[in-house]
mmCIF file of C-alpha atoms and ligand atoms in Angstrom:
data_model
loop_
_atom_site.group_PDB
_atom_site.id
_atom_site.type_symbol
_atom_site.label_atom_id
_atom_site.label_comp_id
_atom_site.label_asym_id
_atom_site.label_seq_id
_atom_site.Cartn_x
_atom_site.Cartn_y
_atom_site.Cartn_z
ATOM 1 C CA UNK A 158 38.162 32.959 -105.466
ATOM 2 C CA UNK A 159 36.894 31.408 -102.806
ATOM 3 C CA UNK A 160 34.992 32.930 -99.748
ATOM 4 C CA UNK A 161 34.139 31.187 -96.274
ATOM 5 C CA UNK A 162 31.120 30.952 -94.300
ATOM 6 C CA UNK A 163 29.922 29.295 -91.342
ATOM 7 C CA UNK A 164 27.411 27.143 -90.918
ATOM 8 C CA UNK A 165 25.829 25.726 -88.265
ATOM 9 C CA UNK A 166 23.176 22.356 -87.424
ATOM 10 C CA UNK A 167 21.371 23.270 -84.569
ATOM 11 C CA UNK A 168 20.056 21.158 -81.717
ATOM 12 C CA UNK A 169 17.066 19.974 -83.497
ATOM 13 C CA UNK A 170 18.907 18.966 -86.588
ATOM 14 C CA UNK A 171 21.023 16.963 -84.634
ATOM 15 C CA UNK A 172 18.703 15.232 -82.376
ATOM 16 C CA UNK A 173 16.600 14.597 -85.306
ATOM 17 C CA UNK A 174 19.658 12.700 -87.013
ATOM 18 C CA UNK A 175 20.290 15.098 -90.424
ATOM 19 C CA UNK A 176 23.513 15.287 -89.941
ATOM 20 C CA UNK A 177 24.605 12.861 -92.584
ATOM 21 C CA UNK A 178 22.205 13.978 -94.640
ATOM 22 C CA UNK A 179 22.880 17.748 -94.348
ATOM 23 C CA UNK A 180 26.635 17.035 -94.837
ATOM 24 C CA UNK A 181 26.017 15.463 -98.174
ATOM 25 C CA UNK A 182 23.803 18.144 -99.585
ATOM 26 C CA UNK A 183 26.765 20.155 -98.339
ATOM 27 C CA UNK A 184 29.591 18.812 -100.428
ATOM 28 C CA UNK A 185 27.319 17.622 -103.456
ATOM 29 C CA UNK A 186 26.603 21.640 -103.488
ATOM 30 C CA UNK A 187 30.451 22.000 -103.995
ATOM 31 C CA UNK A 188 31.518 23.306 -100.745
ATOM 32 C CA UNK A 189 34.601 21.932 -99.196
ATOM 33 C CA UNK A 190 34.247 21.171 -95.257
ATOM 34 C CA UNK A 191 37.112 22.702 -93.840
ATOM 35 C CA UNK A 192 36.565 22.949 -89.984
ATOM 36 C CA UNK A 193 33.966 21.092 -87.915
ATOM 37 C CA UNK A 194 33.561 21.132 -84.360
ATOM 38 C CA UNK A 195 30.458 19.823 -82.373
ATOM 39 C CA UNK A 196 29.703 21.877 -79.099
ATOM 40 C CA UNK A 197 27.325 22.772 -76.688
ATOM 41 C CA UNK A 198 26.558 26.619 -76.405
ATOM 42 C CA UNK A 199 25.648 27.754 -72.888
ATOM 43 C CA UNK A 200 23.267 30.996 -72.379
ATOM 44 C CA UNK A 201 26.121 33.547 -72.849
ATOM 45 C CA UNK A 202 27.119 31.668 -75.529
ATOM 46 C CA UNK A 203 24.335 32.249 -77.687
ATOM 47 C CA UNK A 204 23.523 35.953 -76.362
ATOM 48 C CA UNK A 205 27.065 36.995 -77.324
ATOM 49 C CA UNK A 206 26.625 35.064 -80.938
ATOM 50 C CA UNK A 207 23.051 36.216 -81.274
ATOM 51 C CA UNK A 208 23.662 39.620 -79.788
ATOM 52 C CA UNK A 209 21.912 41.913 -82.666
ATOM 53 C CA UNK A 210 18.610 39.615 -81.684
ATOM 54 C CA UNK A 211 19.209 40.026 -77.780
ATOM 55 C CA UNK A 212 15.960 42.924 -77.575
ATOM 56 C CA UNK A 213 13.506 40.557 -79.851
ATOM 57 C CA UNK A 214 10.779 39.118 -78.184
ATOM 58 C CA UNK A 215 11.704 36.024 -79.261
ATOM 59 C CA UNK A 216 15.367 35.881 -77.510
ATOM 60 C CA UNK A 217 14.420 33.862 -74.586
ATOM 61 C CA UNK A 218 13.095 30.902 -76.592
ATOM 62 C CA UNK A 219 16.318 31.105 -78.458
ATOM 63 C CA UNK A 220 18.036 30.896 -75.791
ATOM 64 C CA UNK A 221 16.442 28.231 -74.664
ATOM 65 C CA UNK A 222 16.628 26.376 -78.168
ATOM 66 C CA UNK A 223 20.093 26.854 -78.558
ATOM 67 C CA UNK A 224 21.098 25.390 -76.275
ATOM 68 C CA UNK A 225 19.090 22.103 -75.637
ATOM 69 C CA UNK A 226 21.653 19.847 -77.236
ATOM 70 C CA UNK A 227 25.006 19.877 -78.876
ATOM 71 C CA UNK A 228 25.177 21.926 -82.227
ATOM 72 C CA UNK A 229 28.015 20.915 -84.741
ATOM 73 C CA UNK A 230 29.817 24.315 -86.012
ATOM 74 C CA UNK A 231 31.604 24.301 -89.702
ATOM 75 C CA UNK A 232 33.292 26.350 -92.404
ATOM 76 C CA UNK A 233 32.342 25.694 -95.661
ATOM 77 C CA UNK A 234 34.906 26.887 -98.619
ATOM 78 C CA UNK A 235 34.077 27.574 -101.940
ATOM 79 C CA UNK A 236 33.309 30.925 -104.510
ATOM 80 C CA UNK A 237 30.452 32.568 -103.062
ATOM 81 C CA UNK A 238 30.221 30.336 -100.635
ATOM 82 C CA UNK A 239 27.910 32.973 -98.266
ATOM 83 C CA UNK A 240 25.277 33.747 -100.267
ATOM 84 C CA UNK A 241 25.297 30.392 -102.077
ATOM 85 C CA UNK A 242 25.247 28.161 -98.583
ATOM 86 C CA UNK A 243 21.979 31.734 -97.391
ATOM 87 C CA UNK A 244 20.199 29.840 -100.986
ATOM 88 C CA UNK A 245 20.871 26.547 -99.759
ATOM 89 C CA UNK A 246 19.667 26.500 -96.452
ATOM 90 C CA UNK A 247 16.043 28.327 -97.812
ATOM 91 C CA UNK A 248 13.810 30.906 -95.872
ATOM 92 C CA UNK A 249 14.182 31.603 -91.876
ATOM 93 C CA UNK A 250 10.513 29.905 -91.401
ATOM 94 C CA UNK A 251 10.728 26.457 -92.411
ATOM 95 C CA UNK A 252 7.343 25.868 -93.027
ATOM 96 C CA UNK A 253 7.223 28.911 -95.705
ATOM 97 C CA UNK A 254 10.552 26.629 -97.234
ATOM 98 C CA UNK A 255 8.490 23.820 -97.280
ATOM 99 C CA UNK A 256 6.480 25.635 -100.032
ATOM 100 C CA UNK A 257 8.540 27.758 -101.562
ATOM 101 C CA UNK A 258 12.010 26.412 -101.586
ATOM 102 C CA UNK A 259 10.903 22.460 -101.416
ATOM 103 C CA UNK A 260 14.956 21.562 -102.161
ATOM 104 C CA UNK A 261 16.612 23.546 -99.464
ATOM 105 C CA UNK A 262 17.690 21.986 -96.117
ATOM 106 C CA UNK A 263 15.261 23.871 -93.693
ATOM 107 C CA UNK A 264 12.725 22.114 -96.242
ATOM 108 C CA UNK A 265 13.716 18.789 -95.484
ATOM 109 C CA UNK A 266 14.547 19.347 -91.706
ATOM 110 C CA UNK A 267 13.174 22.702 -90.286
ATOM 111 C CA UNK A 268 10.012 22.520 -87.757
ATOM 112 C CA UNK A 269 9.161 26.814 -87.999
ATOM 113 C CA UNK A 270 10.627 29.653 -87.665
ATOM 114 C CA UNK A 271 12.227 28.726 -84.076
ATOM 115 C CA UNK A 272 13.810 25.447 -85.110
ATOM 116 C CA UNK A 273 14.817 25.693 -88.482
ATOM 117 C CA UNK A 274 17.749 23.125 -88.119
ATOM 118 C CA UNK A 275 20.691 25.143 -89.689
ATOM 119 C CA UNK A 276 22.842 28.605 -89.376
ATOM 120 C CA UNK A 277 24.070 30.318 -92.236
ATOM 121 C CA UNK A 278 26.336 33.901 -92.180
ATOM 122 C CA UNK A 279 24.304 36.786 -93.567
ATOM 123 C CA UNK A 280 26.914 38.662 -95.107
ATOM 124 C CA UNK A 281 30.731 38.907 -95.506
ATOM 125 C CA UNK A 282 31.306 40.696 -92.059
ATOM 126 C CA UNK A 283 29.061 38.076 -90.254
ATOM 127 C CA UNK A 284 31.090 35.392 -91.669
ATOM 128 C CA UNK A 285 34.361 36.825 -90.411
ATOM 129 C CA UNK A 286 33.103 37.663 -86.922
ATOM 130 C CA UNK A 287 31.083 34.013 -86.778
ATOM 131 C CA UNK A 288 34.157 32.085 -87.799
ATOM 132 C CA UNK A 289 36.383 33.772 -85.266
ATOM 133 C CA UNK A 290 33.926 33.486 -82.160
ATOM 134 C CA UNK A 291 34.313 29.547 -82.827
ATOM 135 C CA UNK A 292 37.466 28.945 -84.197
ATOM 136 C CA UNK A 293 39.582 32.022 -83.373
ATOM 137 C CA UNK A 294 40.921 32.766 -80.216
ATOM 138 C CA UNK A 295 38.372 34.955 -78.870
ATOM 139 C CA UNK A 296 36.285 32.797 -76.875
ATOM 140 C CA UNK A 297 37.811 29.945 -75.516
ATOM 141 C CA UNK A 298 36.470 27.485 -72.992
ATOM 142 C CA UNK A 299 33.498 26.134 -75.547
ATOM 143 C CA UNK A 300 33.010 22.400 -74.150
ATOM 144 C CA UNK A 301 33.756 19.895 -76.924
ATOM 145 C CA UNK A 302 31.372 16.773 -77.890
ATOM 146 C CA UNK A 303 33.401 13.941 -79.394
ATOM 147 C CA UNK A 304 30.712 11.297 -80.579
HETATM 148 P P1 LIG B 634 18.609 32.851 -87.850
HETATM 149 O O1 LIG B 634 18.308 33.425 -88.970
HETATM 150 O O2 LIG B 634 19.838 31.486 -87.982
HETATM 151 O O3 LIG B 634 19.219 33.614 -86.619
HETATM 152 C C1 LIG B 634 18.231 34.156 -85.794
HETATM 153 C C2 LIG B 634 17.165 32.793 -85.601
HETATM 154 O O4 LIG B 634 16.254 33.121 -84.297
HETATM 155 C C3 LIG B 634 16.605 31.722 -86.804
HETATM 156 O O5 LIG B 634 17.430 31.341 -87.146
HETATM 157 C C4 LIG B 634 15.508 31.677 -85.527
HETATM 158 O O6 LIG B 634 16.034 30.672 -85.164
HETATM 159 C C5 LIG B 634 15.063 32.496 -84.536
HETATM 160 N N1 LIG B 634 14.071 33.210 -84.779
HETATM 161 C C6 LIG B 634 14.280 34.139 -86.012
HETATM 162 N N2 LIG B 634 12.779 34.475 -85.792
HETATM 163 C C7 LIG B 634 12.102 34.132 -85.072
HETATM 164 C C8 LIG B 634 10.919 33.743 -84.568
HETATM 165 N N3 LIG B 634 9.875 34.809 -84.306
HETATM 166 N N4 LIG B 634 10.617 33.559 -83.082
HETATM 167 C C9 LIG B 634 11.334 32.454 -82.563
HETATM 168 N N5 LIG B 634 12.630 31.938 -83.077
HETATM 169 C C10 LIG B 634 12.961 32.724 -84.442
#
């Protein structure tokens, strides 16, 4: 049974030119990339997407970071996509990832616990919400960036 998850290459991943390397790891790990869109998020988008973190002390920094440049949104599909993608990206703190999960994507391209270069949905509920956030008709008005 195939499953879908939402993956995102965050602004640092794009600006440091990791997109092709990350895409290669995704495909070599057996995921199909079924949707892809480059967008520039504004503060309102970030606040809604990360609503569960909106009261955290790091939230203002998260908004600055996530609005600092375009992000690449992807829908990945394969059996067990949600947990397999989370395993592939590694721990939130990229510095820990470099020690404990050296083959993870965050070990490859993340900088620390804030600038961790990629996102992955953490549950089936999150995946459904996040996929419709970007690809449903719920939130019109993203500015698309064509390369
Ligand atoms: P992610 O786990 O994808 O979603 C929440 C994001 O908040 C996380 O990635 C980081 O980018 C950011 N974040 C989490 N913890 C911290 C922290 N302690 N300081 C700054 N940013 C954080």
